[in-house]
Coordinates of C-alpha atoms in Angstrom, one line a residue:
Chain A
A499 CA 162.8 64.8 84.4
Q500 CA 166.5 65.0 83.7
S501 CA 168.5 62.4 83.5
V502 CA 171.6 60.5 81.8
A503 CA 171.5 56.5 81.2
Q504 CA 175.0 54.2 81.0
P505 CA 173.0 51.1 79.4
E506 CA 176.0 49.1 80.8
D507 CA 177.3 48.8 84.1
Q508 CA 180.5 46.7 82.7
V509 CA 182.2 46.6 79.1
N510 CA 184.9 43.8 78.4
V511 CA 186.8 44.1 75.9
A512 CA 189.7 42.9 74.0
E513 CA 193.8 44.3 73.9
G514 CA 193.8 45.8 70.9
N515 CA 189.1 46.2 69.5
P516 CA 187.9 49.4 68.9
L517 CA 185.7 49.9 72.1
T518 CA 182.9 52.0 72.9
V519 CA 181.2 53.1 75.7
K520 CA 177.6 54.0 75.7
C521 CA 175.2 57.0 77.4
T522 CA 172.1 58.6 76.4
Y523 CA 170.2 62.0 78.0
S524 CA 166.6 62.8 78.1
V525 CA 167.7 66.9 78.8
S526 CA 166.1 69.8 77.4
G527 CA 167.4 71.6 74.0
N528 CA 170.8 71.1 73.1
P529 CA 173.0 69.9 75.9
Y530 CA 176.7 70.0 76.5
L531 CA 178.4 66.8 77.3
F532 CA 180.9 65.1 78.0
W533 CA 183.0 62.3 79.6
Y534 CA 185.5 61.4 82.2
V535 CA 187.6 59.3 83.6
Q536 CA 187.9 57.4 86.8
Y537 CA 191.0 55.2 88.1
P538 CA 190.9 53.4 90.8
N539 CA 191.0 55.7 94.1
R540 CA 191.7 58.4 92.1
G541 CA 189.6 61.9 91.3
L542 CA 187.9 62.1 87.4
Q543 CA 189.9 62.7 84.8
F544 CA 188.1 65.5 82.1
L545 CA 188.0 63.7 78.7
L546 CA 186.6 65.6 76.1
K547 CA 183.4 67.7 75.3
Y548 CA 180.2 68.4 73.3
I549 CA 179.6 72.1 73.2
T550 CA 179.0 73.1 69.0
G551 CA 180.3 71.8 65.9
D552 CA 181.6 68.8 64.7
N553 CA 179.2 66.0 65.9
L554 CA 182.9 64.4 66.6
V555 CA 185.0 65.2 69.3
K556 CA 188.5 64.1 70.0
G557 CA 189.2 64.5 73.5
S558 CA 193.2 63.1 75.7
Y559 CA 194.3 59.0 75.7
G560 CA 193.1 59.3 72.2
F561 CA 189.4 58.6 72.5
E562 CA 186.7 59.9 70.9
A563 CA 183.3 60.8 70.9
E564 CA 179.9 61.3 68.8
F565 CA 176.3 64.2 69.7
N566 CA 173.7 62.1 68.0
K567 CA 170.7 64.6 68.7
S568 CA 168.0 62.4 67.2
Q569 CA 169.3 59.9 69.2
T570 CA 170.4 61.5 72.5
S571 CA 172.9 60.0 72.4
F572 CA 177.0 60.7 72.4
H573 CA 179.6 58.0 73.0
L574 CA 182.7 57.5 74.1
K575 CA 184.5 55.2 71.8
K576 CA 189.0 54.6 71.0
P577 CA 189.4 52.7 68.1
S578 CA 192.2 49.9 69.6
A579 CA 192.3 49.4 73.4
L580 CA 195.1 49.3 75.3
V581 CA 195.1 47.6 79.2
S582 CA 196.0 50.8 80.3
D583 CA 191.9 52.4 79.3
S584 CA 190.7 49.9 81.6
A585 CA 189.0 52.6 83.9
L586 CA 185.8 53.1 85.5
Y587 CA 183.8 56.4 82.9
F588 CA 181.2 59.2 83.5
C589 CA 179.0 60.9 81.2
A590 CA 177.2 64.2 82.5
V591 CA 175.0 66.2 80.9
R592 CA 174.1 70.1 81.3
E593 CA 172.1 72.0 80.3
R594 CA 172.7 74.4 78.0
N595 CA 170.5 78.2 79.1
A596 CA 171.1 77.1 82.8
G597 CA 172.9 80.3 83.6
N598 CA 175.4 79.9 86.3
N599 CA 173.8 76.8 87.1
R600 CA 176.9 74.7 88.2
K601 CA 174.8 71.4 87.7
L602 CA 175.9 68.7 86.2
I603 CA 173.4 64.9 85.4
W604 CA 175.6 62.5 85.7
G605 CA 175.5 58.9 84.6
L606 CA 176.2 56.4 87.4
G607 CA 179.6 54.6 85.5
T608 CA 180.8 51.8 83.4
S609 CA 183.4 50.3 84.2
L610 CA 185.5 48.8 81.4
A611 CA 187.5 46.6 81.3
V612 CA 190.1 46.2 78.9
N613 CA 191.8 42.1 78.6
P614 CA 195.1 41.3 77.6
Chain B
N1119 CA 202.6 70.7 88.9
A1120 CA 200.2 70.1 92.0
G1121 CA 197.1 70.5 90.7
V1122 CA 193.5 69.9 93.2
T1123 CA 195.0 69.0 96.0
Q1124 CA 192.9 67.4 99.5
T1125 CA 193.2 67.0 102.4
P1126 CA 193.7 64.0 104.5
K1127 CA 192.9 61.5 101.9
F1128 CA 191.4 59.4 104.8
Q1129 CA 189.7 60.9 107.6
V1130 CA 186.7 58.0 110.7
L1131 CA 185.2 60.1 112.7
K1132 CA 182.5 59.1 115.3
T1133 CA 178.5 60.9 114.0
G1134 CA 178.9 64.4 116.0
Q1135 CA 182.0 65.6 115.7
S1136 CA 183.2 68.3 113.6
M1137 CA 185.6 68.1 110.6
T1138 CA 187.4 70.9 107.4
L1139 CA 188.0 69.0 104.2
Q1140 CA 190.9 71.1 102.2
C1141 CA 191.2 71.5 99.2
A1142 CA 193.5 74.0 97.1
Q1143 CA 194.5 74.1 93.8
D1144 CA 197.2 75.5 91.9
M1145 CA 196.1 76.3 89.0
N1146 CA 194.4 79.6 89.5
H1147 CA 191.1 78.6 88.1
N1148 CA 188.4 80.8 89.4
S1149 CA 185.7 78.1 90.3
M1150 CA 185.9 75.4 92.7
Y1151 CA 183.1 72.8 93.8
W1152 CA 183.3 69.9 96.3
Y1153 CA 181.6 66.8 95.3
R1154 CA 180.1 63.9 97.7
Q1155 CA 180.2 60.3 95.6
D1156 CA 178.8 57.1 96.8
P1157 CA 177.8 54.1 94.7
G1158 CA 174.4 53.7 93.1
M1159 CA 174.5 57.7 93.1
G1160 CA 177.1 58.7 90.6
L1161 CA 178.2 62.5 91.6
R1162 CA 176.7 64.9 93.2
L1163 CA 177.5 68.1 94.1
I1164 CA 177.2 69.7 97.5
Y1165 CA 178.8 73.2 96.6
Y1166 CA 180.2 75.6 94.3
S1167 CA 182.4 78.6 94.1
A1168 CA 182.0 80.9 91.0
S1169 CA 185.2 83.4 91.9
E1170 CA 186.8 84.1 95.1
G1171 CA 184.5 85.2 97.8
T1172 CA 180.9 83.2 96.2
T1173 CA 179.3 80.3 97.6
D1174 CA 176.9 78.6 96.3
K1175 CA 174.5 75.9 96.7
G1176 CA 174.6 72.4 95.2
E1177 CA 172.5 69.5 95.2
V1178 CA 172.9 67.8 99.2
P1179 CA 174.1 71.5 100.6
N1180 CA 172.2 69.9 103.7
G1181 CA 174.5 70.1 106.5
Y1182 CA 177.6 71.4 105.5
N1183 CA 179.5 74.2 105.0
V1184 CA 181.4 75.7 103.0
S1185 CA 184.8 78.1 102.9
R1186 CA 186.2 80.3 99.6
L1187 CA 189.4 81.5 101.8
N1188 CA 190.9 83.0 98.8
K1189 CA 191.7 82.0 95.0
R1190 CA 193.7 78.8 96.0
E1191 CA 191.7 77.4 99.0
F1192 CA 187.7 75.9 99.4
S1193 CA 187.0 74.2 102.2
L1194 CA 184.1 72.3 103.5
R1195 CA 182.9 71.8 107.0
L1196 CA 181.2 68.9 108.3
E1197 CA 179.8 70.4 112.1
S1198 CA 178.2 67.4 112.8
A1199 CA 178.8 64.2 111.5
A1200 CA 176.0 61.9 110.4
P1201 CA 176.5 58.6 109.1
S1202 CA 174.7 59.1 106.1
Q1203 CA 177.9 61.3 105.7
T1204 CA 179.9 58.7 104.8
S1205 CA 181.1 58.4 101.2
V1206 CA 184.2 60.1 99.0
Y1207 CA 184.5 63.5 98.6
F1208 CA 186.3 65.2 95.7
C1209 CA 187.0 67.8 95.5
A1210 CA 187.5 69.7 91.8
S1211 CA 188.5 73.2 89.7
S1212 CA 187.9 74.8 86.2
E1213 CA 188.1 78.3 84.7
F1214 CA 185.6 79.9 83.2
R1215 CA 184.8 77.9 79.9
Q1216 CA 181.6 77.5 77.4
G1217 CA 180.4 75.0 79.1
N1218 CA 180.8 75.6 82.9
Q1219 CA 182.5 72.0 83.5
P1220 CA 185.1 70.5 86.6
Q1221 CA 188.0 70.1 85.3
H1222 CA 190.5 68.8 86.7
F1223 CA 189.8 66.6 90.6
G1224 CA 192.1 65.4 93.8
D1225 CA 192.2 62.3 94.7
G1226 CA 189.5 61.9 96.9
T1227 CA 188.9 62.6 100.9
R1228 CA 187.9 58.5 102.5
L1229 CA 185.2 59.8 105.4
S1230 CA 183.4 56.6 108.0
I1231 CA 181.4 58.3 109.6
L1232 CA 180.9 55.5 112.5

């Protein structure tokens, strides 16, 4: 079955330290991969996506993610965390050959807390 | 630039009542989506509209109907609300791009069915 796993419900980091939010997936073929962020009482905001090409993708707010095909992972990273990065982060995957199927397979989210 | 606007922000209904959730986007996007977000379930697609005049079912369409009134507006209707429909509802939009992901989300409608 197709699935996305975010193995950590919560990640705590100190401000200024690097952060990683993990995502692994089980989807056939080479999927499209996405990261979104959700601040309290707000809608999701698109951060970045992997379509093809360079395995390291750069996105908004200084975030980047690395696609690892052999490990079927797409971990979100940032070199230096800010308190304002504290939010809920979602990984999502879509089959590459799904045609008009708009279904994204979503992870359950990881709550990131950046401590001052 | 308002982006995606949802109304109302909060609503409490009684079982069996009907209501329409409104969504409008001002980015001239072709595609629009309705999701529900529930604890422990992640986001689930209810309906989407690839372009004006077309709508398609998502993962959890039962109990809902949609209308793509024009390019800007995509409404979600609950004909007979049930407690299982208590959720946070998000509307989203996107331009057609490789990957076809929703790009912009509204801030949600928090709906409680008693």
